């Protein structure tokens, strides 16, 4: 009887694909192992085995697999089940989830090799110039790769050239698959086996009397063995003996020393000499902890609402300690990589080397090592700290999931698919493992707080700061009035400058928040009004002073800063608006003796850039830190006494139904960075509209008032948490085709379903990377099952795909759009 396997391919396929295997292969294969399989005409892919069976496919003939890549499964059954839920819920394919979840080093893809067809007779005079260059290169070199041919013909699109050469039978194509992950092997040395007795050792030292450097190496080895009591690295021996690598190599060649290798992780977190016990909690933390444990006993997802600096992390530490004592793994999700820097050093004090970290700044080799450590349930991977991608790790026994700052939009993935929300996906993962799930925030999302109020979630609260420190004093400054009275210095009000001067005089630190990077969002000619636009997107280019260039923040297009207007030729260029770079420059002018740092996407591109900035500010090597949203998220600086918000109105006037909620969250969070120890901090909020209701609620810390108002509006206009929403984005390079396609789909939705459909409408930025965009918003009432709506949408999508005039129009689904 024939044996088949169903596999997941890392491409956007709705279903599993079936391949044929032999009995010998069936004996080796298990669900969760990788196999190399042919797909299409020549391409080889890494596929994941889902199940083994005897049912052949009905529509196509099953091909044989190419190779088995693993000896043991690298993906668990629970992971596959979780991926399937993500694919179904977020309306994407299981292949897209697989590709996003697995580290790229484990997704081997074949590389196309180009070979000369030695049997063909080619008339070289008939070849075009570029064809002849490739043909001639293959005569001197047996194999060329695609990148080699790009360099030879000096262009990126080489498919036409290769196509013509294949038609002439001048070349052959071959696919080769190669492993991307290489374990880090550290070189160690030890004394040769034949020198086991004292007599032989004495003879050895006597024989080396004429080679003092070699003798020094052997003596240094003895010294290191006596002091370190562990294997000796070749590098350490080189340093200790003060000799060259060549001397050690000579001893290895003589078999006096033996060389061996040990596989080592690239990232290791070593704990201190002695682990500290968790800190003693105050009465408010104890009450919250007891409430959380009680909810966990009732198998409830629990929301912990604790004001900024209330000591939520210490509550988390107690829960993690409980979890690790039971021998289970814990997952600690954070919205930003920046937070992990401070968090790791704090948690290392309690959990030592049981910590592993997983986020996008790790390279693919480091990600594979963490993946394998978690899969093997190693002692160094009991507590995983990571951004949203850590959700996909192969946990074997997950006992606790903590989602810190659960309100953050960073937990939502926008591009590419799957467009999942890590908070919601983590709750489902917790359900699959029957693990405890805790959501923590000072400003919970409306949805989570609503779930807690309706008893869907458990609820716990800490309403006082640790050490009974008072919440920061907040002050609204009317900059419209300040401009009128000419009391502004650049973008700084008189009041903010007063407080900054006093804070610096007292040797304390300042955080300034401006939610826009670069120097200015617009460069404008004051003569003709022209502003340079991005050729690929419908946005103006942002001026970056440091790089002396104009840059598009959507597609990355950039040009050198023009000296004259590109439209009229006059040199009257001026900037409008301001970003973090301009704030930094103004500070250097106003406070020349102050040390100013900047934390935004431009200044944190390097792997360790976050850590360097945070450590410098923590160690008081900076007086003022200017930043975007990065400075608002869970960072703990002991010496910050003043927080300045440069322009609150930019957040309030954003065209989105969550704008007011997000403004409240962002301003409350950034204000919470002030006065976190003994002294009460101060927050200055600059605004053109100091009487706005949200700003009043921020200054009084009235979360409940904000929640009730927003809930009333959402019920009125049918937005979450009362209704579910799915946003569909239509993309195409042709304006008219996109219009027709989106109108057709929206009309079909209205005709087939009795639900609210908004649009199609152009978004504020209606063209990105030369693709026009249109949005359709579907509002699904609470009583209507979500899966039925999705089923109807998919049915309409299938009909849409059959219409030839809409070919090429791409549809992107964003379920629970944020």
PDB file of N, CA and C in Angstrom, residues 116-171:
ATOM      1  N   UNK A 116      26.346  25.289 -18.198  1.00  0.00           N
ATOM      2  CA  UNK A 116      26.476  25.281 -19.661  1.00  0.00           C
ATOM      3  C   UNK A 116      26.023  23.935 -20.202  1.00  0.00           C
ATOM      4  N   UNK A 117      25.220  23.946 -21.251  1.00  0.00           N
ATOM      5  CA  UNK A 117      24.797  22.702 -21.917  1.00  0.00           C
ATOM      6  C   UNK A 117      25.877  22.319 -22.928  1.00  0.00           C
ATOM      7  N   UNK A 118      26.754  21.388 -22.517  1.00  0.00           N
ATOM      8  CA  UNK A 118      27.919  21.040 -23.331  1.00  0.00           C
ATOM      9  C   UNK A 118      27.542  20.251 -24.590  1.00  0.00           C
ATOM     10  N   UNK A 119      26.362  19.669 -24.590  1.00  0.00           N
ATOM     11  CA  UNK A 119      25.950  18.861 -25.751  1.00  0.00           C
ATOM     12  C   UNK A 119      25.372  19.710 -26.873  1.00  0.00           C
ATOM     13  N   UNK A 120      24.945  20.936 -26.547  1.00  0.00           N
ATOM     14  CA  UNK A 120      24.316  21.790 -27.570  1.00  0.00           C
ATOM     15  C   UNK A 120      25.371  22.485 -28.427  1.00  0.00           C
ATOM     16  N   UNK A 121      25.052  22.656 -29.702  1.00  0.00           N
ATOM     17  CA  UNK A 121      25.926  23.399 -30.618  1.00  0.00           C
ATOM     18  C   UNK A 121      25.299  24.768 -30.824  1.00  0.00           C
ATOM     19  N   UNK A 122      26.006  25.811 -30.411  1.00  0.00           N
ATOM     20  CA  UNK A 122      25.454  27.174 -30.424  1.00  0.00           C
ATOM     21  C   UNK A 122      26.241  28.048 -31.395  1.00  0.00           C
ATOM     22  N   UNK A 123      25.494  28.767 -32.239  1.00  0.00           N
ATOM     23  CA  UNK A 123      26.112  29.755 -33.117  1.00  0.00           C
ATOM     24  C   UNK A 123      26.242  31.054 -32.332  1.00  0.00           C
ATOM     25  N   UNK A 124      27.464  31.353 -31.910  1.00  0.00           N
ATOM     26  CA  UNK A 124      27.684  32.516 -31.024  1.00  0.00           C
ATOM     27  C   UNK A 124      27.346  33.829 -31.708  1.00  0.00           C
ATOM     28  N   UNK A 125      27.375  33.874 -33.032  1.00  0.00           N
ATOM     29  CA  UNK A 125      27.040  35.111 -33.754  1.00  0.00           C
ATOM     30  C   UNK A 125      25.561  35.464 -33.616  1.00  0.00           C
ATOM     31  N   UNK A 126      24.736  34.436 -33.328  1.00  0.00           N
ATOM     32  CA  UNK A 126      23.292  34.668 -33.190  1.00  0.00           C
ATOM     33  C   UNK A 126      22.920  35.231 -31.803  1.00  0.00           C
ATOM     34  N   UNK A 127      23.861  35.146 -30.850  1.00  0.00           N
ATOM     35  CA  UNK A 127      23.565  35.592 -29.473  1.00  0.00           C
ATOM     36  C   UNK A 127      23.630  37.117 -29.354  1.00  0.00           C
ATOM     37  N   UNK A 128      22.711  37.668 -28.565  1.00  0.00           N
ATOM     38  CA  UNK A 128      22.766  39.104 -28.259  1.00  0.00           C
ATOM     39  C   UNK A 128      23.929  39.356 -27.296  1.00  0.00           C
ATOM     40  N   UNK A 129      24.240  40.643 -27.084  1.00  0.00           N
ATOM     41  CA  UNK A 129      25.408  40.989 -26.260  1.00  0.00           C
ATOM     42  C   UNK A 129      25.316  40.392 -24.863  1.00  0.00           C
ATOM     43  N   UNK A 130      24.164  40.581 -24.196  1.00  0.00           N
ATOM     44  CA  UNK A 130      24.047  40.093 -22.825  1.00  0.00           C
ATOM     45  C   UNK A 130      24.051  38.564 -22.762  1.00  0.00           C
ATOM     46  N   UNK A 131      23.449  37.914 -23.773  1.00  0.00           N
ATOM     47  CA  UNK A 131      23.453  36.441 -23.834  1.00  0.00           C
ATOM     48  C   UNK A 131      24.875  35.921 -24.025  1.00  0.00           C
ATOM     49  N   UNK A 132      25.638  36.605 -24.906  1.00  0.00           N
ATOM     50  CA  UNK A 132      27.009  36.185 -25.180  1.00  0.00           C
ATOM     51  C   UNK A 132      27.878  36.318 -23.920  1.00  0.00           C
ATOM     52  N   UNK A 133      27.656  37.386 -23.133  1.00  0.00           N
ATOM     53  CA  UNK A 133      28.436  37.601 -21.897  1.00  0.00           C
ATOM     54  C   UNK A 133      28.210  36.450 -20.908  1.00  0.00           C
ATOM     55  N   UNK A 134      26.958  36.023 -20.779  1.00  0.00           N
ATOM     56  CA  UNK A 134      26.630  34.912 -19.861  1.00  0.00           C
ATOM     57  C   UNK A 134      27.228  33.614 -20.403  1.00  0.00           C
ATOM     58  N   UNK A 135      27.060  33.385 -21.720  1.00  0.00           N
ATOM     59  CA  UNK A 135      27.547  32.162 -22.357  1.00  0.00           C
ATOM     60  C   UNK A 135      29.071  32.048 -22.242  1.00  0.00           C
ATOM     61  N   UNK A 136      29.753  33.168 -22.442  1.00  0.00           N
ATOM     62  CA  UNK A 136      31.223  33.211 -22.375  1.00  0.00           C
ATOM     63  C   UNK A 136      31.695  32.958 -20.939  1.00  0.00           C
ATOM     64  N   UNK A 137      30.976  33.544 -19.953  1.00  0.00           N
ATOM     65  CA  UNK A 137      31.341  33.357 -18.540  1.00  0.00           C
ATOM     66  C   UNK A 137      31.216  31.885 -18.146  1.00  0.00           C
ATOM     67  N   UNK A 138      30.192  31.201 -18.668  1.00  0.00           N
ATOM     68  CA  UNK A 138      29.981  29.786 -18.325  1.00  0.00           C
ATOM     69  C   UNK A 138      31.056  28.880 -18.929  1.00  0.00           C
ATOM     70  N   UNK A 139      31.718  29.342 -19.991  1.00  0.00           N
ATOM     71  CA  UNK A 139      32.813  28.559 -20.571  1.00  0.00           C
ATOM     72  C   UNK A 139      34.016  28.519 -19.628  1.00  0.00           C
ATOM     73  N   UNK A 140      34.205  29.608 -18.871  1.00  0.00           N
ATOM     74  CA  UNK A 140      35.347  29.702 -17.956  1.00  0.00           C
ATOM     75  C   UNK A 140      35.009  29.244 -16.544  1.00  0.00           C
ATOM     76  N   UNK A 141      33.715  29.221 -16.224  1.00  0.00           N
ATOM     77  CA  UNK A 141      33.283  28.839 -14.884  1.00  0.00           C
ATOM     78  C   UNK A 141      32.129  27.853 -15.030  1.00  0.00           C
ATOM     79  N   UNK A 142      32.255  26.684 -14.423  1.00  0.00           N
ATOM     80  CA  UNK A 142      31.261  25.627 -14.643  1.00  0.00           C
ATOM     81  C   UNK A 142      29.850  26.000 -14.203  1.00  0.00           C
ATOM     82  N   UNK A 143      29.750  26.685 -13.046  1.00  0.00           N
ATOM     83  CA  UNK A 143      28.441  27.006 -12.461  1.00  0.00           C
ATOM     84  C   UNK A 143      28.376  28.487 -12.135  1.00  0.00           C
ATOM     85  N   UNK A 144      27.236  29.105 -12.474  1.00  0.00           N
ATOM     86  CA  UNK A 144      26.973  30.495 -12.073  1.00  0.00           C
ATOM     87  C   UNK A 144      25.676  30.547 -11.276  1.00  0.00           C
ATOM     88  N   UNK A 145      25.639  31.456 -10.298  1.00  0.00           N
ATOM     89  CA  UNK A 145      24.411  31.685  -9.537  1.00  0.00           C
ATOM     90  C   UNK A 145      23.681  32.894 -10.115  1.00  0.00           C
ATOM     91  N   UNK A 146      22.433  33.082  -9.694  1.00  0.00           N
ATOM     92  CA  UNK A 146      21.621  34.185 -10.216  1.00  0.00           C
ATOM     93  C   UNK A 146      22.297  35.527  -9.957  1.00  0.00           C
ATOM     94  N   UNK A 147      22.851  35.710  -8.747  1.00  0.00           N
ATOM     95  CA  UNK A 147      23.521  36.979  -8.412  1.00  0.00           C
ATOM     96  C   UNK A 147      24.733  37.234  -9.309  1.00  0.00           C
ATOM     97  N   UNK A 148      25.445  36.145  -9.665  1.00  0.00           N
ATOM     98  CA  UNK A 148      26.615  36.290 -10.553  1.00  0.00           C
ATOM     99  C   UNK A 148      26.182  36.850 -11.909  1.00  0.00           C
ATOM    100  N   UNK A 149      25.052  36.346 -12.416  1.00  0.00           N
ATOM    101  CA  UNK A 149      24.582  36.782 -13.740  1.00  0.00           C
ATOM    102  C   UNK A 149      24.097  38.227 -13.681  1.00  0.00           C
ATOM    103  N   UNK A 150      23.487  38.605 -12.554  1.00  0.00           N
ATOM    104  CA  UNK A 150      23.075  40.017 -12.381  1.00  0.00           C
ATOM    105  C   UNK A 150      24.275  40.943 -12.494  1.00  0.00           C
ATOM    106  N   UNK A 151      25.412  40.529 -11.894  1.00  0.00           N
ATOM    107  CA  UNK A 151      26.633  41.346 -11.952  1.00  0.00           C
ATOM    108  C   UNK A 151      27.212  41.372 -13.365  1.00  0.00           C
ATOM    109  N   UNK A 152      27.130  40.234 -14.057  1.00  0.00           N
ATOM    110  CA  UNK A 152      27.704  40.157 -15.412  1.00  0.00           C
ATOM    111  C   UNK A 152      26.948  41.067 -16.375  1.00  0.00           C
ATOM    112  N   UNK A 153      25.601  41.003 -16.354  1.00  0.00           N
ATOM    113  CA  UNK A 153      24.814  41.804 -17.307  1.00  0.00           C
ATOM    114  C   UNK A 153      24.471  43.193 -16.752  1.00  0.00           C
ATOM    115  N   UNK A 154      24.832  43.418 -15.465  1.00  0.00           N
ATOM    116  CA  UNK A 154      24.644  44.707 -14.792  1.00  0.00           C
ATOM    117  C   UNK A 154      23.197  45.184 -14.774  1.00  0.00           C
ATOM    118  N   UNK A 155      22.287  44.254 -14.493  1.00  0.00           N
ATOM    119  CA  UNK A 155      20.888  44.626 -14.249  1.00  0.00           C
ATOM    120  C   UNK A 155      20.196  43.560 -13.411  1.00  0.00           C
ATOM    121  N   UNK A 156      19.094  43.949 -12.770  1.00  0.00           N
ATOM    122  CA  UNK A 156      18.427  43.040 -11.847  1.00  0.00           C
ATOM    123  C   UNK A 156      17.521  42.031 -12.550  1.00  0.00           C
ATOM    124  N   UNK A 157      16.796  42.479 -13.576  1.00  0.00           N
ATOM    125  CA  UNK A 157      15.865  41.574 -14.258  1.00  0.00           C
ATOM    126  C   UNK A 157      16.608  40.748 -15.309  1.00  0.00           C
ATOM    127  N   UNK A 158      16.992  39.532 -14.905  1.00  0.00           N
ATOM    128  CA  UNK A 158      17.775  38.680 -15.813  1.00  0.00           C
ATOM    129  C   UNK A 158      16.938  37.551 -16.403  1.00  0.00           C
ATOM    130  N   UNK A 159      15.647  37.497 -16.028  1.00  0.00           N
ATOM    131  CA  UNK A 159      14.794  36.399 -16.519  1.00  0.00           C
ATOM    132  C   UNK A 159      14.678  36.363 -18.053  1.00  0.00           C
ATOM    133  N   UNK A 160      14.531  37.527 -18.735  1.00  0.00           N
ATOM    134  CA  UNK A 160      14.471  37.478 -20.209  1.00  0.00           C
ATOM    135  C   UNK A 160      15.734  36.864 -20.837  1.00  0.00           C
ATOM    136  N   UNK A 161      16.908  37.216 -20.272  1.00  0.00           N
ATOM    137  CA  UNK A 161      18.187  36.695 -20.793  1.00  0.00           C
ATOM    138  C   UNK A 161      18.235  35.176 -20.617  1.00  0.00           C
ATOM    139  N   UNK A 162      17.920  34.712 -19.400  1.00  0.00           N
ATOM    140  CA  UNK A 162      17.948  33.271 -19.126  1.00  0.00           C
ATOM    141  C   UNK A 162      16.908  32.538 -19.973  1.00  0.00           C
ATOM    142  N   UNK A 163      15.741  33.170 -20.142  1.00  0.00           N
ATOM    143  CA  UNK A 163      14.664  32.558 -20.944  1.00  0.00           C
ATOM    144  C   UNK A 163      15.101  32.312 -22.376  1.00  0.00           C
ATOM    145  N   UNK A 164      15.790  33.307 -22.960  1.00  0.00           N
ATOM    146  CA  UNK A 164      16.256  33.154 -24.358  1.00  0.00           C
ATOM    147  C   UNK A 164      17.336  32.079 -24.475  1.00  0.00           C
ATOM    148  N   UNK A 165      18.247  32.024 -23.479  1.00  0.00           N
ATOM    149  CA  UNK A 165      19.320  31.011 -23.508  1.00  0.00           C
ATOM    150  C   UNK A 165      18.761  29.597 -23.312  1.00  0.00           C
ATOM    151  N   UNK A 166      17.708  29.464 -22.481  1.00  0.00           N
ATOM    152  CA  UNK A 166      17.065  28.150 -22.297  1.00  0.00           C
ATOM    153  C   UNK A 166      16.396  27.718 -23.606  1.00  0.00           C
ATOM    154  N   UNK A 167      15.754  28.696 -24.293  1.00  0.00           N
ATOM    155  CA  UNK A 167      15.079  28.392 -25.570  1.00  0.00           C
ATOM    156  C   UNK A 167      16.081  27.912 -26.622  1.00  0.00           C
ATOM    157  N   UNK A 168      17.287  28.504 -26.573  1.00  0.00           N
ATOM    158  CA  UNK A 168      18.352  28.090 -27.506  1.00  0.00           C
ATOM    159  C   UNK A 168      19.054  26.809 -27.047  1.00  0.00           C
ATOM    160  N   UNK A 169      18.654  26.310 -25.842  1.00  0.00           N
ATOM    161  CA  UNK A 169      19.251  25.117 -25.221  1.00  0.00           C
ATOM    162  C   UNK A 169      20.744  25.315 -24.938  1.00  0.00           C
ATOM    163  N   UNK A 170      21.142  26.575 -24.706  1.00  0.00           N
ATOM    164  CA  UNK A 170      22.545  26.883 -24.425  1.00  0.00           C
ATOM    165  C   UNK A 170      22.894  26.611 -22.969  1.00  0.00           C
ATOM    166  N   UNK A 171      21.890  26.696 -22.094  1.00  0.00           N
ATOM    167  CA  UNK A 171      22.151  26.502 -20.660  1.00  0.00           C
ATOM    168  C   UNK A 171      21.175  25.496 -20.050  1.00  0.00           C
TER     169      UNK A 171
END
